CSV table of C-alpha atoms in Angstrom, one decimal:
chain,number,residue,atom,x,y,z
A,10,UNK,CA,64.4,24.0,-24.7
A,11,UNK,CA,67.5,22.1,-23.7
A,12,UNK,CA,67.4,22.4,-20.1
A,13,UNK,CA,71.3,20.9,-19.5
A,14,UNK,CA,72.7,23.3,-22.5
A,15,UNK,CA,70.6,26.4,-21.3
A,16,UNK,CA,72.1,25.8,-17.6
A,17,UNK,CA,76.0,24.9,-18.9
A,18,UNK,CA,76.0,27.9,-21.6
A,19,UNK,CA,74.7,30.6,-18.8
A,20,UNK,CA,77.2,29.2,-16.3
A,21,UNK,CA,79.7,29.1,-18.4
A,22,UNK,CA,79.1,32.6,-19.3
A,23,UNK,CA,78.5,34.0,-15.5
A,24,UNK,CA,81.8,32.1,-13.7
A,25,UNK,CA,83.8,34.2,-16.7
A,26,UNK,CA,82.8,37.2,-15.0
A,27,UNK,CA,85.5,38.4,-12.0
A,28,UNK,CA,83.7,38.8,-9.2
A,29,UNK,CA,85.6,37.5,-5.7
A,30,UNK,CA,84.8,39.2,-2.7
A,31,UNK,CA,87.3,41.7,-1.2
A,32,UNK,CA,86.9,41.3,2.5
A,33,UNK,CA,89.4,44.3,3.1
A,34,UNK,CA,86.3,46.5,1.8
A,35,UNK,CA,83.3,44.6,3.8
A,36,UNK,CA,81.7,47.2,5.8
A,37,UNK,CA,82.9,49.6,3.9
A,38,UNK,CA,81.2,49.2,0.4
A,39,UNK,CA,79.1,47.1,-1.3
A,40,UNK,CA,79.4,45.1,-3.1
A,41,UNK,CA,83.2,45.0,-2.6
A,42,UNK,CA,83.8,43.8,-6.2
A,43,UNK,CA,83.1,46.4,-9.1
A,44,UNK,CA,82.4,42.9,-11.2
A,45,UNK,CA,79.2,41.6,-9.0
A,46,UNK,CA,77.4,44.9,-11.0
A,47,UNK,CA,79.0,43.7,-14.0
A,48,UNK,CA,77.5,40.3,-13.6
A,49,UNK,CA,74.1,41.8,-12.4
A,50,UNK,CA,74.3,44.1,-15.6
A,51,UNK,CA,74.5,40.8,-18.0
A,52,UNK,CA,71.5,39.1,-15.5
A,53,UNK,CA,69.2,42.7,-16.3
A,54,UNK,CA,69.7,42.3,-19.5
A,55,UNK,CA,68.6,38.6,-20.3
A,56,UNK,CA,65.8,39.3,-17.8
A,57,UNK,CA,64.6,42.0,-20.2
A,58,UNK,CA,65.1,39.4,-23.5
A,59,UNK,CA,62.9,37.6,-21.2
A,60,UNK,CA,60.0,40.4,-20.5
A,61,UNK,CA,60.2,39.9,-16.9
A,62,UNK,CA,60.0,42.7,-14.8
A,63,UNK,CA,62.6,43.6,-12.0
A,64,UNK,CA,63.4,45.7,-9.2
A,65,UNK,CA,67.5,46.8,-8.9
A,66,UNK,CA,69.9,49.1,-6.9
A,67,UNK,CA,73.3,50.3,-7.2
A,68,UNK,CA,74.4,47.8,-4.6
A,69,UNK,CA,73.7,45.0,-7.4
A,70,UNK,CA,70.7,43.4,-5.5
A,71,UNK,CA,67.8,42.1,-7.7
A,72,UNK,CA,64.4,40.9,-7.3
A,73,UNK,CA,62.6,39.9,-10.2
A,74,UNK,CA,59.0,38.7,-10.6
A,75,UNK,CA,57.6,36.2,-12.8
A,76,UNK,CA,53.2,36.1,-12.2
A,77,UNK,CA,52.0,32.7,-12.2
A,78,UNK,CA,48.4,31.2,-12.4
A,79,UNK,CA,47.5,29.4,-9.6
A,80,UNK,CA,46.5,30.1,-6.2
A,81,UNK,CA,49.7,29.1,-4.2
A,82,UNK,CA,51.9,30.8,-2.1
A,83,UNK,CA,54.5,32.5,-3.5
A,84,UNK,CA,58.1,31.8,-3.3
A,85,UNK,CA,61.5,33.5,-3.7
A,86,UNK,CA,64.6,31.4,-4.9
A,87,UNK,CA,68.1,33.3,-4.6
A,88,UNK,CA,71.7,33.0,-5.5
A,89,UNK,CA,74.8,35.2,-4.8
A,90,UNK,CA,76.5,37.0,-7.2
A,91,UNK,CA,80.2,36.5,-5.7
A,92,UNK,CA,82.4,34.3,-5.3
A,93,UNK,CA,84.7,33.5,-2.6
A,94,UNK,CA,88.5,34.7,-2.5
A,95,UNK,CA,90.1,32.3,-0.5
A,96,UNK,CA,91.8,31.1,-3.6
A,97,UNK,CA,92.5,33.4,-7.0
A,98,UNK,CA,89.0,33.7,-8.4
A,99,UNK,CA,89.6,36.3,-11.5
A,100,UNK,CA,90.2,34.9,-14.9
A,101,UNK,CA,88.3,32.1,-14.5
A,102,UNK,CA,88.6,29.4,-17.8
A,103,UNK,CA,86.3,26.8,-17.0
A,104,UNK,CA,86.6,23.2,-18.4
A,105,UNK,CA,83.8,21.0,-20.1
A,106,UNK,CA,84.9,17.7,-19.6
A,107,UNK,CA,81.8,15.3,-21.6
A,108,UNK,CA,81.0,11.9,-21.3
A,109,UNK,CA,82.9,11.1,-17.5
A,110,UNK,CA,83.9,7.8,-17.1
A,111,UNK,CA,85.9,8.2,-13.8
A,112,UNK,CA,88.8,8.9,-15.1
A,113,UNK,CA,91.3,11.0,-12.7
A,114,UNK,CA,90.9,14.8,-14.8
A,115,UNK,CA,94.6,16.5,-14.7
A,116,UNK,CA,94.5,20.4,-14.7
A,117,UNK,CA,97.4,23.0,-14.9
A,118,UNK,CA,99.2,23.2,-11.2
A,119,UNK,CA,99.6,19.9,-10.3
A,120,UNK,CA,95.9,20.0,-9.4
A,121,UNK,CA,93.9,16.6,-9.8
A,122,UNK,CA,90.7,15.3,-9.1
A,123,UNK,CA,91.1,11.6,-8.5
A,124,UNK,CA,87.7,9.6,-8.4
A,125,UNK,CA,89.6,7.1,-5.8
A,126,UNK,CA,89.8,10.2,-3.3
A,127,UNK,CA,86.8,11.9,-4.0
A,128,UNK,CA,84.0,9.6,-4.5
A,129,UNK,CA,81.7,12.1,-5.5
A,130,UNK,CA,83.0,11.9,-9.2
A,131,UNK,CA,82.4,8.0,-8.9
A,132,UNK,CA,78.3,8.5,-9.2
A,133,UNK,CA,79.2,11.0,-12.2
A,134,UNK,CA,79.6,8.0,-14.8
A,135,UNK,CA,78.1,9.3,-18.3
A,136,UNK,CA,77.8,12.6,-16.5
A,137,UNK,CA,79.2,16.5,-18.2
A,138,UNK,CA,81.6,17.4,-15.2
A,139,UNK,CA,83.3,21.7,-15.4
A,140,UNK,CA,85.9,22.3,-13.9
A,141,UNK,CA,88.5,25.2,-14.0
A,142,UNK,CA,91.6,25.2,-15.9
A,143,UNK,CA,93.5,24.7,-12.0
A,144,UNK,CA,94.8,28.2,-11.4
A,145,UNK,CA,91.6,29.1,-9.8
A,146,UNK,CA,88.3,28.3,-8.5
A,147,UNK,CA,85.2,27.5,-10.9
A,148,UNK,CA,82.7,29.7,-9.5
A,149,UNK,CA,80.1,27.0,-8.9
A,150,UNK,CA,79.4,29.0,-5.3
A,151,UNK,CA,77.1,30.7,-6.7
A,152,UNK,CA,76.9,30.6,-10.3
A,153,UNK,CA,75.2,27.4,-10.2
A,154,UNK,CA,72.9,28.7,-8.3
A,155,UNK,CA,72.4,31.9,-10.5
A,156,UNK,CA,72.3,29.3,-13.8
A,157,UNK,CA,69.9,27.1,-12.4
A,158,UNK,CA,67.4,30.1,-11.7
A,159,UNK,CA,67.7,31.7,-14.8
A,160,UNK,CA,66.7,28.6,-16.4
A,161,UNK,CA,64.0,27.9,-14.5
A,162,UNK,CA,62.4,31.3,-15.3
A,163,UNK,CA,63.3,30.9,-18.8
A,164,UNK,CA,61.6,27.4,-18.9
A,165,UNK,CA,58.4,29.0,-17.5
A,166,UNK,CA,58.4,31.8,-20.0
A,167,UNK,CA,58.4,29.2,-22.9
A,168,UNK,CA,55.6,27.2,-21.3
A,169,UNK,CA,53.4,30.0,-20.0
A,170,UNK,CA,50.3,27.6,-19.7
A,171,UNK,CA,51.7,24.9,-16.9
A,172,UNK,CA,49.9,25.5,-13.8
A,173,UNK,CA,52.4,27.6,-11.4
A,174,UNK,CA,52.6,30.0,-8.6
A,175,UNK,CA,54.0,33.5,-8.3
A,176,UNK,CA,58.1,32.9,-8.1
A,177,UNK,CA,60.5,36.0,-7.0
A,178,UNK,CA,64.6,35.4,-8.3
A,179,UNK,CA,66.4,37.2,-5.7
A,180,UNK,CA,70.2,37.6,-6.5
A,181,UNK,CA,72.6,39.0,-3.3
A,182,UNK,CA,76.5,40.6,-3.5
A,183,UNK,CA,79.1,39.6,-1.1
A,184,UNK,CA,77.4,36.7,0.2
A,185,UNK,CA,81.0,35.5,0.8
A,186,UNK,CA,81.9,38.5,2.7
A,187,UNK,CA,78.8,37.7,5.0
A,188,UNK,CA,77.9,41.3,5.2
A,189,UNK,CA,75.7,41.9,1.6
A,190,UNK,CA,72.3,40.9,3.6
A,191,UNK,CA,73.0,44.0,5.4
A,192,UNK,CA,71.8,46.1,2.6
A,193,UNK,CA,69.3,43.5,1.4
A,194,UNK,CA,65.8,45.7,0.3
A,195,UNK,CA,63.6,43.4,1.7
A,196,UNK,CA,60.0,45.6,1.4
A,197,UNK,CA,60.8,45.1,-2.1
A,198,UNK,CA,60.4,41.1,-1.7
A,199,UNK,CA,56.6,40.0,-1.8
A,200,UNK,CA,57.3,35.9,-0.8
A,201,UNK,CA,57.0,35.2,2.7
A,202,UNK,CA,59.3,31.8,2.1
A,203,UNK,CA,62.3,31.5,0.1
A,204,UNK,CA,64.7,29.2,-1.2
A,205,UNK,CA,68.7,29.6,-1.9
A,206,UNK,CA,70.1,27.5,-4.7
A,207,UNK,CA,73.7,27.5,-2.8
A,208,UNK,CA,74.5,24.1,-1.4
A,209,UNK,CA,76.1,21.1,-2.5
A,210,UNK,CA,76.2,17.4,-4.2
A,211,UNK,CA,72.7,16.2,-5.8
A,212,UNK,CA,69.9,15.7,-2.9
A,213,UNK,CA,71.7,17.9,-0.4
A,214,UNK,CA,69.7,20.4,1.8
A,215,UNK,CA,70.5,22.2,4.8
A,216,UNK,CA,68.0,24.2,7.3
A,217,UNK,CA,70.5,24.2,10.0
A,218,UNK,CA,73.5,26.6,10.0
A,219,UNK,CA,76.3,27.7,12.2
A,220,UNK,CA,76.2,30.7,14.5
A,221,UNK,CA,78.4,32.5,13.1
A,222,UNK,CA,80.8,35.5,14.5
A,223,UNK,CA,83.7,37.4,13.0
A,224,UNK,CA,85.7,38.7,15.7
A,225,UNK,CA,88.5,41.6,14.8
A,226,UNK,CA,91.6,42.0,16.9
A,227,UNK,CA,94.2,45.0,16.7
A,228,UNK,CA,97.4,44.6,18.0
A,229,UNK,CA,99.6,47.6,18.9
A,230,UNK,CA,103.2,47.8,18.7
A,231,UNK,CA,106.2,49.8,20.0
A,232,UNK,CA,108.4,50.0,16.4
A,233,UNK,CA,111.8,51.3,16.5
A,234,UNK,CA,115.3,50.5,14.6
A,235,UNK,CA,116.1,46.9,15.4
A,236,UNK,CA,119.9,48.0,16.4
A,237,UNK,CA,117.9,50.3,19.4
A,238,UNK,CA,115.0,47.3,19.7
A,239,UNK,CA,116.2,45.9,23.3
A,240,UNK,CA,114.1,46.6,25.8
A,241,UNK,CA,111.9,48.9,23.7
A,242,UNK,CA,110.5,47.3,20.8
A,243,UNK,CA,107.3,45.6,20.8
A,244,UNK,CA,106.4,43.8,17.6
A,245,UNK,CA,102.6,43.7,16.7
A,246,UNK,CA,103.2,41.0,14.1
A,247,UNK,CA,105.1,38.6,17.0
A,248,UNK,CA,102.2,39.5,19.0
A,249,UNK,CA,99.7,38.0,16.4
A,250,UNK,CA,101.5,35.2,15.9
A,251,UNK,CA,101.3,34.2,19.8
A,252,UNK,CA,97.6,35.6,19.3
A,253,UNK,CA,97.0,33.1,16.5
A,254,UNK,CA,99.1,30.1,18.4
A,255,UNK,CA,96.7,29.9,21.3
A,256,UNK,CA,93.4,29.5,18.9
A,257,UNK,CA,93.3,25.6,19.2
A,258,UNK,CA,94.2,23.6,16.3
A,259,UNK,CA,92.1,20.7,17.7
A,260,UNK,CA,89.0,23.1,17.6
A,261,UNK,CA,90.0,23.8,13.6
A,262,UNK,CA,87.8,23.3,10.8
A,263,UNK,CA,90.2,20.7,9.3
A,264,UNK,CA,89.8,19.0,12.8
A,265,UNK,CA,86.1,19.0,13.0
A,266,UNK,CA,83.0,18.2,10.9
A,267,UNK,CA,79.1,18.1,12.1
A,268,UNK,CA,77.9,19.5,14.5
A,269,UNK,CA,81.6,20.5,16.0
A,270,UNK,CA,81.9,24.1,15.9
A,271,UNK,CA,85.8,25.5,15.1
A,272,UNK,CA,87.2,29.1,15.0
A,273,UNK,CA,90.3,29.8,13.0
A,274,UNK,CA,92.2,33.3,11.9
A,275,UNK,CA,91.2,34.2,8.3
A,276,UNK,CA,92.9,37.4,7.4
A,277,UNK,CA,96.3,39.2,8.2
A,278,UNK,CA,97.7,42.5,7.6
A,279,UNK,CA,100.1,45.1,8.8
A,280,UNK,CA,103.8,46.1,10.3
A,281,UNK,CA,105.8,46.1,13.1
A,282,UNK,CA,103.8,48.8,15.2
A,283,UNK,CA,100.5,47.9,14.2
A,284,UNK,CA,98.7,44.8,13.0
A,285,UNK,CA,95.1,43.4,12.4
A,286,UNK,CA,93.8,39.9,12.6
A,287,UNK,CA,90.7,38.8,11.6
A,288,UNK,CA,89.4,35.4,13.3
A,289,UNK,CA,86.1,33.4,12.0
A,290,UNK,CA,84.0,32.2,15.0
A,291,UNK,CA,81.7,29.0,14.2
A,292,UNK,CA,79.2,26.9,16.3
A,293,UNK,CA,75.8,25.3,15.8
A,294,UNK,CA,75.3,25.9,19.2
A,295,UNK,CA,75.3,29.7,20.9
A,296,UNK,CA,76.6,29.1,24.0
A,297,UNK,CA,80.0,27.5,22.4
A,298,UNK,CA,80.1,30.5,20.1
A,299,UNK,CA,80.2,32.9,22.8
A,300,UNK,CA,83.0,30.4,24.6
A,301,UNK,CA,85.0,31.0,22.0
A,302,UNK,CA,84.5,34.6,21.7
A,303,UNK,CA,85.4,34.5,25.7
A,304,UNK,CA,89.0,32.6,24.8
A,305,UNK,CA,89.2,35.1,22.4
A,306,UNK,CA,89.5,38.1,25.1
A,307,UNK,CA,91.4,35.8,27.1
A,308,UNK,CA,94.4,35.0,24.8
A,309,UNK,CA,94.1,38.9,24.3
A,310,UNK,CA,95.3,39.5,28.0
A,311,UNK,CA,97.6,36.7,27.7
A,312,UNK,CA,99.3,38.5,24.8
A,313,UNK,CA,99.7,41.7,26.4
A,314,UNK,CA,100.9,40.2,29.4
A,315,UNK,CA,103.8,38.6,27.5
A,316,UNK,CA,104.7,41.8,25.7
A,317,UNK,CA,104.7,44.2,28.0
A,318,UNK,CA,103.8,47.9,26.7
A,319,UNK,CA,101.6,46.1,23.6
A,320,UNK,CA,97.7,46.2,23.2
A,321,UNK,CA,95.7,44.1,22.0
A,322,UNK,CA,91.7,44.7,21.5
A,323,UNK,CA,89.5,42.1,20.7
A,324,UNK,CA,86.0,43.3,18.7
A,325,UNK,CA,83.2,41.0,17.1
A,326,UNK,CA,80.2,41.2,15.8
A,327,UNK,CA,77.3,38.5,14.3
A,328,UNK,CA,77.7,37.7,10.9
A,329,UNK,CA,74.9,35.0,10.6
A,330,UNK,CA,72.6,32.8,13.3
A,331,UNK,CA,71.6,29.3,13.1
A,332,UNK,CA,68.1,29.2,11.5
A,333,UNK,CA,66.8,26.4,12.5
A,334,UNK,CA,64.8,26.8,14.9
A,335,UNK,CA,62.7,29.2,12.8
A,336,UNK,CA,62.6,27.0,9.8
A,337,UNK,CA,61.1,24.1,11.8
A,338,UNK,CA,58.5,26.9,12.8
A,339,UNK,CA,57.8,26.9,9.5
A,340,UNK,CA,56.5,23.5,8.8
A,341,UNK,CA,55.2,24.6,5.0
A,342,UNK,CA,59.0,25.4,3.4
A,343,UNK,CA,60.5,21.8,4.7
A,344,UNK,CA,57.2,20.3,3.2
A,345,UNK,CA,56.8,21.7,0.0
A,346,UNK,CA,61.1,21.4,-0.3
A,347,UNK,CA,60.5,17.5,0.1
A,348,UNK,CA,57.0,16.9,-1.4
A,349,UNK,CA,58.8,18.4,-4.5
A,350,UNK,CA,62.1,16.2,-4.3
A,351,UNK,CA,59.7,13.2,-4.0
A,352,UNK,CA,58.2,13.9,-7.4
A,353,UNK,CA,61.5,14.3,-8.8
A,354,UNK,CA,62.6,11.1,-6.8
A,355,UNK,CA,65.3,12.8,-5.7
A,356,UNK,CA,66.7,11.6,-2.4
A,357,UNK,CA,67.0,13.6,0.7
A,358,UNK,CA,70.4,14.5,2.2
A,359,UNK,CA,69.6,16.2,4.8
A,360,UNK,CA,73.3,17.9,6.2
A,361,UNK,CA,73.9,20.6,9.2
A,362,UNK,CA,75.9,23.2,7.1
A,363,UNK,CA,79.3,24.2,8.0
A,364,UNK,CA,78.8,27.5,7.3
A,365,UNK,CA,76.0,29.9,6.4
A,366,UNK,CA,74.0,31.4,3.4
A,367,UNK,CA,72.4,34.8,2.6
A,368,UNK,CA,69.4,32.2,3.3
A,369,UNK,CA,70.4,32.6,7.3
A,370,UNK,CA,70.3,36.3,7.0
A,371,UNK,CA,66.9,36.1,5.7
A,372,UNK,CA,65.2,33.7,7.8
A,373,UNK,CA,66.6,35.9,10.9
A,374,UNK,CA,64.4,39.0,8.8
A,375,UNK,CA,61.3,37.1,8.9
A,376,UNK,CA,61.3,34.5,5.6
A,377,UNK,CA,62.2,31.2,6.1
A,378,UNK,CA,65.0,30.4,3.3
A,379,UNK,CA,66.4,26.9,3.9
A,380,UNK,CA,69.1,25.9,0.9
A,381,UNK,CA,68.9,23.3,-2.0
A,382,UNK,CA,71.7,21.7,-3.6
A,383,UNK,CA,73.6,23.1,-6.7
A,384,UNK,CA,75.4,20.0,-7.8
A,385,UNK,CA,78.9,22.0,-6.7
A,386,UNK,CA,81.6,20.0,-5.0
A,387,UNK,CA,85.1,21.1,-3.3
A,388,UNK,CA,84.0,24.8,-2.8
A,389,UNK,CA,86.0,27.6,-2.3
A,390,UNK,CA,89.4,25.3,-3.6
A,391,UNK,CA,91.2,25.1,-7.3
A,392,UNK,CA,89.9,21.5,-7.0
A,393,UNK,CA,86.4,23.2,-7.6
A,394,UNK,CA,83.5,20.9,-10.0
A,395,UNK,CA,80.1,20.7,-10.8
A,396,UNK,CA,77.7,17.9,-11.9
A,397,UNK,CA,75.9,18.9,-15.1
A,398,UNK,CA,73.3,16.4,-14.1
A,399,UNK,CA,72.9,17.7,-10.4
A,400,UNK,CA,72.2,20.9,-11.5
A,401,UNK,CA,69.7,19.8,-13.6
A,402,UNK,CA,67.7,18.0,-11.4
A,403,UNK,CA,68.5,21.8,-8.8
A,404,UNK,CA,66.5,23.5,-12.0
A,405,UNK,CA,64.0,20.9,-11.8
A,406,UNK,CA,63.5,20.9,-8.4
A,407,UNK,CA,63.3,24.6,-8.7
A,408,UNK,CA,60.3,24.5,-11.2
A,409,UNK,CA,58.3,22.2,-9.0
A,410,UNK,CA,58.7,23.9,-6.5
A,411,UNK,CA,57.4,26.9,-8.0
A,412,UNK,CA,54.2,24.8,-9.6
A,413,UNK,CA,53.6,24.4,-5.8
């Protein structure tokens, strides 16, 4: 088995697959994207080439379960299935750019990826670096994640006879969405720790996330014919935008990093008598989560004050907590997590994560799930790569791990 062309020919295959979020149908149905089931449909079907047995539902969740041989605990290692829509994520033509020698890599749009401004690429020397084509994202968020498990189980399935424990490959929907975990069957998972394959550059693991909020605001409106509008009109959208002018910009996520929590508005939609705004609420710490939920109701009554006869309603709800605190309960998952990176001699980077996994969601239903590194970089943008080589060493990790 060739470990690096098994892991680029299934990722290459899986980020070709359209399957970005649509937050407008979170809550609503799931998974939001019609093409997460088409991508668990291809996933089934190489699982059966493989003989491994699985448990499925119409959401698109999947658990499947490989028996090992050895008397260790058993583990669960998951990836999402979606990808995020914060840029256009259909169509996806991903680039295999061979032999990097840190050369700036020019892609349609004006879009570049310039070693001397992200020094990531700079360790990639001699590496395999995909990309997309720079109308899109590459998919990496989760699809390297998804790759790197499905090798992993294929590798053990080829060498039946190396000494492992019981491994569960758990894939999610609308992990971007942060609502999919709200569906997640979990009497159907038998592992009482877990894993996500959903994090960054080679060595990175996280264990601490943000508390994490989404907040909805509705703002209502007085339309009428702007030649009759004085005194009488009350414009939702010019409410929002005095809404959105009081979150501050100092308390961004482009003005913080760390531990520094930020909220910032992530959606918009609707008219002159109605309008919805939906704002992200972030925070390692609870109590300047719920500070910011606070300002949130505040600006509200500002708004309506200004623009008299408008309402404005402010309704949130948790997403994700920080987990932790339950993860260093745990001792076990952070032990086995580095006792197999030190047989790899892979080095620890051990980052707070400005955001959240399905891993989060799981930990908060009882199994610790701390995340591993994919080898993905610039996540979520059109300036999107991955490191053929990190994710190697992600599979790796992932089969020690298992061998316990």
């Amino acid at each position: 088995m060739n470990l690096q062309e098994d892991l680029l020919s299934r990722f290459l295959r899986y980020v070709q697959i359209d399957t970005p979020v649509m937050s407008e149908y979170a809550g609503q149905r799931c998974p939001t994207n019609p093409g997460q089931l088409e991508l668990a449909a291809l996933l089934r079907s190489e699982l059966d080439a493989m003989n491994i047995p699985y448990y499925h539902d119409e959401k698109g969740f999947i658990i499947a379960f490989l028996k090992g041989n050895k008397d260790v605990p058993s583990i669960a290692l998951m990836a999402h299935l979606d990808v995020s829509n914060d840029v256009p994520g259909v169509d996806v033509k991903p680039q295999v750019h061979r032999h990097y020698e840190a050369q700036k890599i020019t892609l349609k749009d004006g879009i570049v990826l310039d070693p001397e401004k992200d020094r990531a690429l700079q360790a990639c020397i001699g590496d395999t670096i995909v990309t997309s084509d720079g109308t899109t994202l590459l998919g990496a968020d989760d699809k390297a994640g998804i790759a790197a498990i499905m090798s992993m189980l294929q590798y053990f399935v080829l060498h039946p006879d190396i000494e492992r424990g019981d491994v569960e490959a758990v894939f999610t929907p609308d992990e971007e969405g942060g609502d999919g975990m709200s569906h997640f069957p979990l009497k159907e998972l038998r592992s009482k720790i877990a894993y996500t394959i959903d994090a960054g550059g080679l060595g990175e693991i996280n264990y601490e996330c943000y508390h994490a909020y989404t907040a909805h605001v509705h703002f209502e409106g007085v339309a009428i014919h702007p030649g009759s509008a004085r005194a009488v009109m009350v414009n939702a959208l010019s409410m929002m935008a005095a809404f959105i002018n009081m979150i501050p910009r100092s308390e961004s996520p482009e003005a913080t990093d760390g531990y520094y929590g930020c909220y910032w508005p992530a959606d918009i939609r609707g008219g002159m008598e109605e309008a919805d705004l939906t704002v992200m609420v972030r925070d390692h710490d609870k109590g300047e989560v719920h500070r910011r939920l606070e300002a949130l109701q505040g600006f509200a009554h500002a708004v309506m004050h200004a623009f008299p006869g408008g309402k404005v309603s402010v309704e949130s709800h948790l997403s994700y907590a920080n987990m932790g605190e339950a993860i260093q309960k745990n001792e076990i998952v952070l032990q086995r997590l580095l006792q197999a990176m030190g047989k790899l001699n892979i080095v620890p980077v051990i980052e707070p994560i400005r955001g959240g996994t399905d891993g989060a969601r799981l930990t908060a239903m009882g199994v610790p799930c701390p995340n591993i590194f994919t080898g993905g970089h610039n996540m979520h943008s059109r300036k999107e790569w991955l490191s053929l080589n990190a994710l190697e060493k992600a599979c790796l990790l992932a089969i020690e791990l298992v061998k316990g």
